mmCIF file of C-alpha atoms and ligand atoms in Angstrom:
data_model
loop_
_atom_site.group_PDB
_atom_site.id
_atom_site.type_symbol
_atom_site.label_atom_id
_atom_site.label_comp_id
_atom_site.label_asym_id
_atom_site.label_seq_id
_atom_site.Cartn_x
_atom_site.Cartn_y
_atom_site.Cartn_z
ATOM 1 C CA MET A 1 25.524 -9.776 -10.460
ATOM 2 C CA ASP A 2 22.113 -8.600 -9.272
ATOM 3 C CA LYS A 3 19.819 -10.955 -7.439
ATOM 4 C CA LEU A 4 16.280 -10.923 -8.806
ATOM 5 C CA ALA A 5 13.135 -11.716 -6.827
ATOM 6 C CA ILE A 6 9.901 -12.280 -8.743
ATOM 7 C CA VAL A 7 7.000 -11.484 -6.422
ATOM 8 C CA VAL A 8 3.680 -13.208 -7.123
ATOM 9 C CA PRO A 9 0.550 -12.526 -5.037
ATOM 10 C CA CYS A 10 -1.796 -15.534 -5.061
ATOM 11 C CA TYR A 11 -5.390 -15.811 -3.946
ATOM 12 C CA ASN A 12 -7.128 -19.110 -4.662
ATOM 13 C CA GLU A 13 -4.794 -19.866 -7.533
ATOM 14 C CA GLU A 14 -4.465 -23.654 -7.224
ATOM 15 C CA GLU A 15 -5.239 -24.145 -10.910
ATOM 16 C CA VAL A 16 -2.456 -21.870 -12.103
ATOM 17 C CA LEU A 17 0.199 -22.125 -9.415
ATOM 18 C CA LYS A 18 2.239 -24.982 -10.895
ATOM 19 C CA ILE A 19 2.000 -23.526 -14.393
ATOM 20 C CA ALA A 20 3.122 -20.127 -13.136
ATOM 21 C CA SER A 21 5.951 -21.636 -11.123
ATOM 22 C CA GLN A 22 7.191 -23.568 -14.144
ATOM 23 C CA ALA A 23 7.001 -20.593 -16.520
ATOM 24 C CA LEU A 24 8.721 -18.226 -14.099
ATOM 25 C CA ARG A 25 11.429 -20.751 -13.257
ATOM 26 C CA GLU A 26 12.185 -21.078 -16.950
ATOM 27 C CA VAL A 27 12.533 -17.291 -17.193
ATOM 28 C CA LEU A 28 14.921 -17.268 -14.232
ATOM 29 C CA GLU A 29 17.078 -20.123 -15.577
ATOM 30 C CA ASP A 30 17.272 -18.407 -18.947
ATOM 31 C CA LEU A 31 18.329 -15.074 -17.433
ATOM 32 C CA ILE A 32 20.875 -16.792 -15.165
ATOM 33 C CA HIS A 33 22.230 -18.681 -18.167
ATOM 34 C CA LYS A 34 22.605 -15.385 -20.055
ATOM 35 C CA GLU A 35 24.408 -14.001 -16.993
ATOM 36 C CA LYS A 36 21.925 -11.174 -16.566
ATOM 37 C CA ILE A 37 20.961 -12.018 -12.988
ATOM 38 C CA ALA A 38 22.608 -13.785 -10.054
ATOM 39 C CA GLU A 39 22.639 -17.544 -9.624
ATOM 40 C CA ASP A 40 20.558 -17.360 -6.437
ATOM 41 C CA SER A 41 17.630 -15.368 -7.886
ATOM 42 C CA PHE A 42 14.241 -16.669 -6.787
ATOM 43 C CA ILE A 43 10.446 -16.518 -7.002
ATOM 44 C CA LEU A 44 8.466 -15.382 -3.970
ATOM 45 C CA PHE A 45 4.869 -16.563 -3.859
ATOM 46 C CA VAL A 46 2.660 -14.638 -1.441
ATOM 47 C CA ASN A 47 -0.354 -16.612 -0.333
ATOM 48 C CA ASP A 48 -3.091 -14.081 0.371
ATOM 49 C CA GLY A 49 -5.181 -16.208 2.722
ATOM 50 C CA SER A 50 -6.341 -18.587 -0.008
ATOM 51 C CA LYS A 51 -9.184 -20.935 0.826
ATOM 52 C CA ASP A 52 -8.019 -23.632 -1.578
ATOM 53 C CA ARG A 53 -4.790 -25.636 -1.813
ATOM 54 C CA THR A 54 -2.614 -22.720 -2.983
ATOM 55 C CA TRP A 55 -0.352 -22.741 0.087
ATOM 56 C CA GLU A 56 0.127 -26.531 0.017
ATOM 57 C CA LEU A 57 1.191 -26.197 -3.619
ATOM 58 C CA ILE A 58 3.642 -23.402 -2.762
ATOM 59 C CA GLU A 59 5.131 -25.651 -0.059
ATOM 60 C CA GLU A 60 5.394 -28.511 -2.539
ATOM 61 C CA GLU A 61 7.153 -26.291 -5.061
ATOM 62 C CA HIS A 62 9.514 -25.060 -2.361
ATOM 63 C CA ARG A 63 10.407 -28.643 -1.438
ATOM 64 C CA ALA A 64 11.037 -29.497 -5.079
ATOM 65 C CA TYR A 65 13.068 -26.334 -5.807
ATOM 66 C CA PRO A 66 14.286 -25.048 -2.411
ATOM 67 C CA THR A 67 16.591 -22.375 -3.835
ATOM 68 C CA ARG A 68 14.268 -21.147 -6.552
ATOM 69 C CA ILE A 69 10.873 -21.048 -4.853
ATOM 70 C CA CYS A 70 10.183 -19.148 -1.648
ATOM 71 C CA GLY A 71 6.851 -18.420 -0.041
ATOM 72 C CA VAL A 72 5.166 -15.988 2.304
ATOM 73 C CA LYS A 73 1.935 -17.010 3.968
ATOM 74 C CA LEU A 74 -0.317 -14.178 5.075
ATOM 75 C CA ALA A 75 -2.534 -15.081 7.991
ATOM 76 C CA GLY A 76 -5.704 -14.027 6.189
ATOM 77 C CA ASN A 77 -6.990 -12.495 2.958
ATOM 78 C CA VAL A 78 -5.946 -8.850 2.817
ATOM 79 C CA GLY A 79 -6.363 -8.161 -0.891
ATOM 80 C CA HIS A 80 -4.049 -7.886 -3.868
ATOM 81 C CA GLN A 81 -2.445 -4.518 -3.023
ATOM 82 C CA PHE A 82 -1.521 -5.513 0.524
ATOM 83 C CA ALA A 83 -0.366 -8.984 -0.516
ATOM 84 C CA LEU A 84 1.873 -7.459 -3.161
ATOM 85 C CA THR A 85 3.281 -4.934 -0.684
ATOM 86 C CA ALA A 86 3.985 -7.714 1.823
ATOM 87 C CA GLY A 87 5.846 -9.585 -0.904
ATOM 88 C CA LEU A 88 7.849 -6.575 -2.086
ATOM 89 C CA LEU A 89 8.887 -5.582 1.415
ATOM 90 C CA THR A 90 9.925 -9.149 2.211
ATOM 91 C CA ALA A 91 11.829 -9.512 -1.057
ATOM 92 C CA LYS A 92 13.594 -6.159 -0.604
ATOM 93 C CA ASP A 93 15.863 -7.534 2.114
ATOM 94 C CA MET A 94 16.672 -10.671 0.163
ATOM 95 C CA SER A 95 17.369 -9.287 -3.309
ATOM 96 C CA ASP A 96 18.710 -6.389 -5.392
ATOM 97 C CA VAL A 97 15.804 -6.023 -7.764
ATOM 98 C CA THR A 98 12.170 -7.178 -7.805
ATOM 99 C CA VAL A 99 9.622 -7.884 -10.507
ATOM 100 C CA SER A 100 5.971 -8.169 -9.488
ATOM 101 C CA ILE A 101 3.580 -10.181 -11.621
ATOM 102 C CA ASP A 102 0.137 -11.768 -11.233
ATOM 103 C CA ALA A 103 -0.117 -15.512 -10.759
ATOM 104 C CA ASP A 104 -2.462 -15.985 -13.713
ATOM 105 C CA LEU A 105 0.263 -15.271 -16.328
ATOM 106 C CA GLN A 106 -1.899 -12.715 -18.129
ATOM 107 C CA ASP A 107 1.188 -10.570 -18.280
ATOM 108 C CA ASP A 108 3.875 -11.685 -20.685
ATOM 109 C CA VAL A 109 6.766 -13.262 -18.771
ATOM 110 C CA ALA A 110 8.981 -12.838 -21.845
ATOM 111 C CA VAL A 111 9.323 -9.082 -21.272
ATOM 112 C CA ILE A 112 10.950 -9.633 -17.873
ATOM 113 C CA GLU A 113 14.244 -9.898 -19.762
ATOM 114 C CA GLU A 114 13.605 -6.507 -21.364
ATOM 115 C CA MET A 115 12.843 -5.104 -17.906
ATOM 116 C CA ILE A 116 16.159 -6.433 -16.580
ATOM 117 C CA ASP A 117 17.987 -4.912 -19.568
ATOM 118 C CA LYS A 118 16.446 -1.524 -18.807
ATOM 119 C CA PHE A 119 17.379 -1.974 -15.159
ATOM 120 C CA HIS A 120 20.995 -2.554 -16.183
ATOM 121 C CA GLY A 121 20.651 0.503 -18.397
ATOM 122 C CA GLY A 122 20.050 2.606 -15.288
ATOM 123 C CA CYS A 123 16.289 2.464 -14.681
ATOM 124 C CA ASP A 124 15.032 1.985 -11.140
ATOM 125 C CA ILE A 125 11.419 1.363 -12.111
ATOM 126 C CA VAL A 126 10.210 -0.305 -15.315
ATOM 127 C CA TYR A 127 6.456 -0.436 -15.972
ATOM 128 C CA GLY A 128 4.851 -3.243 -17.928
ATOM 129 C CA VAL A 129 2.299 -1.601 -20.205
ATOM 130 C CA ARG A 130 -0.410 -3.426 -22.165
ATOM 131 C CA LYS A 131 -0.420 -2.718 -25.867
ATOM 132 C CA GLU A 132 -4.094 -3.426 -26.321
ATOM 133 C CA ARG A 133 -6.863 -5.158 -24.495
ATOM 134 C CA LYS A 134 -8.105 -7.555 -27.100
ATOM 135 C CA THR A 135 -8.558 -10.450 -24.698
ATOM 136 C CA ASP A 136 -10.434 -8.478 -22.053
ATOM 137 C CA THR A 137 -14.200 -8.337 -22.339
ATOM 138 C CA PHE A 138 -15.693 -5.161 -23.813
ATOM 139 C CA PHE A 139 -17.012 -4.298 -20.370
ATOM 140 C CA LYS A 140 -13.659 -4.674 -18.609
ATOM 141 C CA ARG A 141 -11.884 -2.745 -21.360
ATOM 142 C CA THR A 142 -14.199 0.262 -21.333
ATOM 143 C CA THR A 143 -14.500 0.442 -17.559
ATOM 144 C CA ALA A 144 -10.728 0.188 -17.184
ATOM 145 C CA GLN A 145 -10.157 2.937 -19.738
ATOM 146 C CA ALA A 146 -12.768 5.181 -18.137
ATOM 147 C CA PHE A 147 -10.959 4.581 -14.863
ATOM 148 C CA TYR A 148 -7.580 5.764 -16.207
ATOM 149 C CA LYS A 149 -9.222 8.848 -17.702
ATOM 150 C CA LEU A 150 -11.038 9.675 -14.476
ATOM 151 C CA MET A 151 -7.815 9.291 -12.510
ATOM 152 C CA ALA A 152 -6.060 11.679 -14.869
ATOM 153 C CA ALA A 153 -8.926 14.186 -14.561
ATOM 154 C CA MET A 154 -8.608 14.006 -10.778
ATOM 155 C CA GLY A 155 -4.927 14.845 -11.037
ATOM 156 C CA VAL A 156 -3.585 11.427 -10.037
ATOM 157 C CA LYS A 157 -0.430 10.475 -11.917
ATOM 158 C CA THR A 158 -0.696 6.898 -13.165
ATOM 159 C CA VAL A 159 0.861 5.044 -16.080
ATOM 160 C CA TYR A 160 -1.827 4.413 -18.711
ATOM 161 C CA ASN A 161 -2.670 0.721 -19.170
ATOM 162 C CA HIS A 162 -0.202 -0.393 -16.540
ATOM 163 C CA ALA A 163 -1.390 -2.750 -13.824
ATOM 164 C CA ASP A 164 0.955 -4.130 -11.205
ATOM 165 C CA PHE A 165 3.470 -5.811 -13.499
ATOM 166 C CA ARG A 166 6.660 -3.878 -12.880
ATOM 167 C CA LEU A 167 10.324 -3.983 -12.014
ATOM 168 C CA MET A 168 11.582 -2.083 -8.996
ATOM 169 C CA SER A 169 15.172 -1.771 -7.840
ATOM 170 C CA LYS A 170 16.027 -2.323 -4.195
ATOM 171 C CA ARG A 171 16.348 1.400 -3.534
ATOM 172 C CA ALA A 172 12.969 2.064 -5.198
ATOM 173 C CA VAL A 173 11.288 -0.502 -2.939
ATOM 174 C CA GLU A 174 13.123 0.998 0.022
ATOM 175 C CA GLU A 175 11.728 4.426 -0.845
ATOM 176 C CA PHE A 176 8.291 2.876 -1.322
ATOM 177 C CA SER A 177 8.519 1.380 2.178
ATOM 178 C CA LYS A 178 8.574 4.931 3.569
ATOM 179 C CA TYR A 179 4.982 5.410 2.413
ATOM 180 C CA LYS A 180 3.198 4.344 5.561
ATOM 181 C CA GLU A 181 -0.363 4.851 4.361
ATOM 182 C CA THR A 182 -2.903 2.094 4.812
ATOM 183 C CA ASN A 183 -5.077 2.961 1.812
ATOM 184 C CA LEU A 184 -2.758 1.380 -0.714
ATOM 185 C CA PHE A 185 -2.999 2.134 -4.390
ATOM 186 C CA LEU A 186 0.359 1.090 -5.765
ATOM 187 C CA ARG A 187 -0.208 2.360 -9.290
ATOM 188 C CA GLY A 188 -0.555 5.860 -7.935
ATOM 189 C CA MET A 189 2.186 5.587 -5.308
ATOM 190 C CA ILE A 190 5.057 4.197 -7.376
ATOM 191 C CA PRO A 191 5.188 7.191 -9.783
ATOM 192 C CA LEU A 192 5.671 9.439 -6.718
ATOM 193 C CA ILE A 193 8.996 7.767 -5.957
ATOM 194 C CA GLY A 194 10.835 9.318 -8.870
ATOM 195 C CA TYR A 195 14.108 7.925 -10.302
ATOM 196 C CA GLN A 196 14.645 7.021 -13.905
ATOM 197 C CA THR A 197 11.743 4.980 -15.244
ATOM 198 C CA ASP A 198 10.789 3.362 -18.522
ATOM 199 C CA ASN A 199 8.029 1.219 -20.033
ATOM 200 C CA VAL A 200 8.037 -2.143 -21.752
ATOM 201 C CA TYR A 201 5.067 -3.123 -23.915
ATOM 202 C CA TYR A 202 3.317 -6.466 -24.219
ATOM 203 C CA ASP A 203 0.030 -8.063 -25.222
ATOM 204 C CA ARG A 204 -2.101 -9.061 -22.279
ATOM 205 C CA LYS A 205 -3.266 -12.645 -22.557
ATOM 206 C CA GLU A 206 -6.193 -14.528 -21.098
ATOM 207 C CA ARG A 207 -5.885 -16.144 -17.723
ATOM 208 C CA VAL A 208 -4.203 -19.560 -18.112
ATOM 209 C CA ALA A 209 -6.771 -21.088 -15.749
ATOM 210 C CA GLY A 210 -9.176 -20.183 -12.969
ATOM 211 C CA GLU A 211 -11.349 -17.126 -12.668
ATOM 212 C CA SER A 212 -10.689 -13.444 -12.140
ATOM 213 C CA LYS A 213 -10.418 -12.537 -8.463
ATOM 214 C CA TYR A 214 -11.444 -9.004 -9.298
ATOM 215 C CA PRO A 215 -15.219 -8.905 -9.646
ATOM 216 C CA LEU A 216 -16.886 -5.568 -10.424
ATOM 217 C CA LYS A 217 -17.337 -4.800 -6.739
ATOM 218 C CA LYS A 218 -13.614 -5.083 -6.016
ATOM 219 C CA MET A 219 -12.781 -3.095 -9.170
ATOM 220 C CA LEU A 220 -15.043 -0.225 -8.107
ATOM 221 C CA ALA A 221 -13.554 -0.327 -4.613
ATOM 222 C CA LEU A 222 -10.046 -0.129 -6.107
ATOM 223 C CA ALA A 223 -11.061 2.785 -8.323
ATOM 224 C CA PHE A 224 -12.641 4.719 -5.476
ATOM 225 C CA ASN A 225 -9.686 3.986 -3.234
ATOM 226 C CA GLY A 226 -7.329 5.190 -5.951
ATOM 227 C CA ILE A 227 -9.080 8.508 -6.281
ATOM 228 C CA SER A 228 -9.783 9.139 -2.619
ATOM 229 C CA SER A 229 -6.216 8.256 -1.588
ATOM 230 C CA PHE A 230 -4.604 10.618 -4.041
ATOM 231 C CA SER A 231 -6.898 13.464 -4.763
ATOM 232 C CA VAL A 232 -8.752 16.052 -2.721
ATOM 233 C CA LYS A 233 -10.335 17.364 -5.905
ATOM 234 C CA PRO A 234 -13.840 16.092 -5.051
ATOM 235 C CA ILE A 235 -13.763 18.457 -2.041
ATOM 236 C CA SER A 236 -12.735 21.361 -4.224
ATOM 237 C CA LEU A 237 -15.641 20.481 -6.507
ATOM 238 C CA ILE A 238 -18.092 20.995 -3.622
ATOM 239 C CA LEU A 239 -16.512 24.349 -2.913
ATOM 240 C CA GLY A 240 -16.824 25.260 -6.589
ATOM 241 C CA VAL A 241 -20.493 24.291 -6.688
ATOM 242 C CA GLY A 242 -21.112 26.414 -3.573
ATOM 243 C CA VAL A 243 -19.543 29.468 -5.195
ATOM 244 C CA PHE A 244 -21.524 28.844 -8.361
ATOM 245 C CA ILE A 245 -24.839 28.584 -6.509
ATOM 246 C CA ILE A 246 -24.214 31.786 -4.558
ATOM 247 C CA PHE A 247 -23.539 33.516 -7.861
ATOM 248 C CA PHE A 248 -26.665 31.928 -9.301
ATOM 249 C CA SER A 249 -28.691 33.161 -6.315
ATOM 250 C CA ILE A 250 -27.915 36.718 -7.421
ATOM 251 C CA LEU A 251 -29.523 35.958 -10.774
ATOM 252 C CA ALA A 252 -32.417 34.300 -8.972
ATOM 253 C CA ALA A 253 -32.746 37.399 -6.801
ATOM 254 C CA ILE A 254 -32.973 39.665 -9.825
ATOM 255 C CA TYR A 255 -35.586 37.408 -11.384
ATOM 256 C CA ALA A 256 -37.565 37.180 -8.121
ATOM 257 C CA LEU A 257 -37.486 40.943 -7.607
ATOM 258 C CA ILE A 258 -38.656 41.619 -11.161
ATOM 259 C CA SER A 259 -41.514 39.140 -10.680
ATOM 260 C CA TYR A 260 -42.322 40.806 -7.366
ATOM 261 C CA PHE A 261 -42.525 44.304 -8.788
ATOM 262 C CA THR A 262 -44.487 43.263 -11.837
ATOM 263 C CA GLY A 263 -46.899 41.817 -9.317
ATOM 264 C CA HIS A 264 -47.374 38.258 -10.518
ATOM 265 C CA VAL A 265 -46.395 36.438 -7.318
ATOM 266 C CA VAL A 266 -48.019 34.969 -4.268
ATOM 267 C CA PRO A 267 -47.058 36.788 -1.034
ATOM 268 C CA GLY A 268 -43.952 35.282 0.569
ATOM 269 C CA TRP A 269 -42.622 33.633 -2.581
ATOM 270 C CA THR A 270 -39.866 36.166 -3.216
ATOM 271 C CA SER A 271 -38.252 35.970 0.215
ATOM 272 C CA LEU A 272 -38.618 32.198 0.228
ATOM 273 C CA ILE A 273 -36.958 31.679 -3.149
ATOM 274 C CA LEU A 274 -34.142 34.058 -2.239
ATOM 275 C CA SER A 275 -33.409 32.285 1.044
ATOM 276 C CA ILE A 276 -33.422 28.859 -0.581
ATOM 277 C CA TRP A 277 -30.868 29.731 -3.261
ATOM 278 C CA PHE A 278 -28.622 31.863 -1.144
ATOM 279 C CA LEU A 279 -28.582 29.614 1.898
ATOM 280 C CA GLY A 280 -28.079 26.529 -0.249
ATOM 281 C CA GLY A 281 -25.018 28.169 -1.756
ATOM 282 C CA VAL A 282 -23.674 29.321 1.585
ATOM 283 C CA GLN A 283 -24.080 25.845 3.036
ATOM 284 C CA LEU A 284 -22.226 24.160 0.187
ATOM 285 C CA LEU A 285 -19.504 26.782 0.390
ATOM 286 C CA ALA A 286 -19.121 26.162 4.114
ATOM 287 C CA ILE A 287 -18.985 22.387 3.658
ATOM 288 C CA GLY A 288 -16.421 22.812 0.896
ATOM 289 C CA LEU A 289 -14.349 25.098 3.084
ATOM 290 C CA VAL A 290 -14.365 22.662 5.994
ATOM 291 C CA GLY A 291 -13.537 19.980 3.442
ATOM 292 C CA GLN A 292 -10.431 21.849 2.359
ATOM 293 C CA TYR A 293 -9.092 21.573 5.883
ATOM 294 C CA ILE A 294 -10.046 17.916 6.110
ATOM 295 C CA GLY A 295 -8.246 17.363 2.801
ATOM 296 C CA LYS A 296 -5.128 18.967 4.258
ATOM 297 C CA ILE A 297 -5.365 16.877 7.418
ATOM 298 C CA TYR A 298 -5.712 13.802 5.218
ATOM 299 C CA ILE A 299 -2.557 14.657 3.315
ATOM 300 C CA GLU A 300 -0.643 15.416 6.523
ATOM 301 C CA VAL A 301 -1.817 12.254 8.235
ATOM 302 C CA LYS A 302 -0.429 10.086 5.444
ATOM 303 C CA GLY A 303 3.044 11.341 6.355
ATOM 304 C CA ARG A 304 4.359 10.605 2.885
ATOM 305 C CA PRO A 305 7.999 11.416 2.195
ATOM 306 C CA ARG A 306 8.162 14.965 0.859
ATOM 307 C CA TYR A 307 11.065 14.294 -1.462
ATOM 308 C CA ASN A 308 13.497 11.600 -2.401
ATOM 309 C CA ILE A 309 17.124 12.667 -2.662
ATOM 310 C CA GLU A 310 18.863 10.624 -5.294
ATOM 311 C CA LYS A 311 22.384 12.049 -5.076
ATOM 312 C CA VAL A 312 24.295 14.756 -3.256
ATOM 313 C CA LEU A 313 27.462 16.299 -4.649
ATOM 314 C CA THR A 314 29.827 17.820 -2.086
ATOM 315 C CA ASP A 315 33.550 18.357 -1.996
ATOM 316 C CA ASP A 316 34.227 15.634 0.572
ATOM 317 C CA ASP A 317 32.510 12.733 -1.103
ATOM 318 C CA ASP A 318 35.503 11.181 -2.802
ATOM 319 C CA ASN A 319 34.681 7.881 -1.181
ATOM 320 C CA GLU A 320 31.150 7.965 -2.551
ATOM 321 C CA THR A 321 30.100 4.802 -4.312
HETATM 322 N N1 UDP B 401 -5.113 -11.508 -5.697
HETATM 323 C C1 UDP B 401 -4.712 -11.495 -4.369
HETATM 324 N N2 UDP B 401 -5.649 -11.233 -3.392
HETATM 325 C C2 UDP B 401 -6.962 -10.958 -3.698
HETATM 326 C C3 UDP B 401 -7.346 -10.948 -5.057
HETATM 327 C C4 UDP B 401 -6.398 -11.230 -6.029
HETATM 328 O O1 UDP B 401 -3.541 -11.721 -4.055
HETATM 329 O O2 UDP B 401 -7.744 -10.726 -2.772
HETATM 330 C C5 UDP B 401 -4.102 -11.812 -6.745
HETATM 331 C C6 UDP B 401 -4.480 -12.912 -7.700
HETATM 332 O O3 UDP B 401 -4.128 -14.168 -7.197
HETATM 333 C C7 UDP B 401 -3.691 -12.551 -8.934
HETATM 334 C C8 UDP B 401 -3.651 -11.031 -8.875
HETATM 335 O O4 UDP B 401 -3.974 -10.656 -7.542
HETATM 336 O O5 UDP B 401 -2.356 -13.030 -8.882
HETATM 337 C C9 UDP B 401 -4.616 -10.373 -9.859
HETATM 338 O O6 UDP B 401 -5.905 -10.934 -9.734
HETATM 339 P P1 UDP B 401 -6.786 -11.345 -10.982
HETATM 340 O O7 UDP B 401 -5.925 -11.954 -12.029
HETATM 341 O O8 UDP B 401 -7.930 -12.171 -10.502
HETATM 342 O O9 UDP B 401 -7.318 -9.927 -11.475
HETATM 343 P P2 UDP B 401 -7.655 -9.485 -12.988
HETATM 344 O O10 UDP B 401 -6.449 -9.823 -13.810
HETATM 345 O O11 UDP B 401 -8.848 -10.258 -13.387
HETATM 346 O O12 UDP B 401 -7.886 -8.016 -12.887
HETATM 347 MG MG1 MG B 402 -5.566 -11.537 -13.956
#
């Protein structure tokens, strides 16, 4: 039987912690009862340097349910993506499969069972995907959708309307641990792992209590981080603009020369206008060119795995599992 770890990052979640713990414990007991997961499956709360009583509550829950509730205390606030990674990497060595979910129960805990079923059906990664965003404010909905579209335009592979509610098998988390980059954007990184994946769909609810820990500033930072960690397209855009302006300077030259010969210009204007357009283009082109190299250095420096071998067939692998 596979041991499940539910990983929950928590930042100032004292209002929801007990409710979340209760709801997730019920899910675990139900799945254990149905013999879908191992008896010793557990919930791992990651305290992301909360300033309120979150950690005390996690300790209390652990005392009340020592086998079910585990906790990780980060020494300071490092943000959702890092807290989640810390939780996943800790859980990896203690379990066979992980499910990550937010503490506020906006994601439907009922679909965890469906995720586990898909896992037993051979999937290594199962994404929780929101059906619609009725409960989000108009602002959050439109900005989020614009974000997914922009990511797609920049060539970053993400799962539409999927946040960080997902199942990952032990070997998927192990592969993920080989991504050593510090600019974490999990939604872009997980699809790079490969393996068989699937989606489960659910309606996203309102927070059970407390306030969103993702104000606009953090959302914009996440969006920019997502693009800049995965795409060097903005650099190519500069290069493109440079080429375009050099081409345009030819048109400007023709126009300036015609004006010059028809004699309607102040002395010096023609050479000035030509230099401005041409040099502007050359400068952008040069910056874009240098940028291409920087983009390559950036990709190299990340040291991401270049491939992930799932299976090898040879003639002496009879003892393969
Ligand atoms: N979170 C975290 N560290 C932070 C901010 C948020 O661990 O610095 C956690 C938070 O406790 C929650 C999850 O990340 O479990 C998602 O945050 P939230 O629900 O506030 O975001 P929203 O759903 O509003 O986008
Ligand atoms: Mg939330």
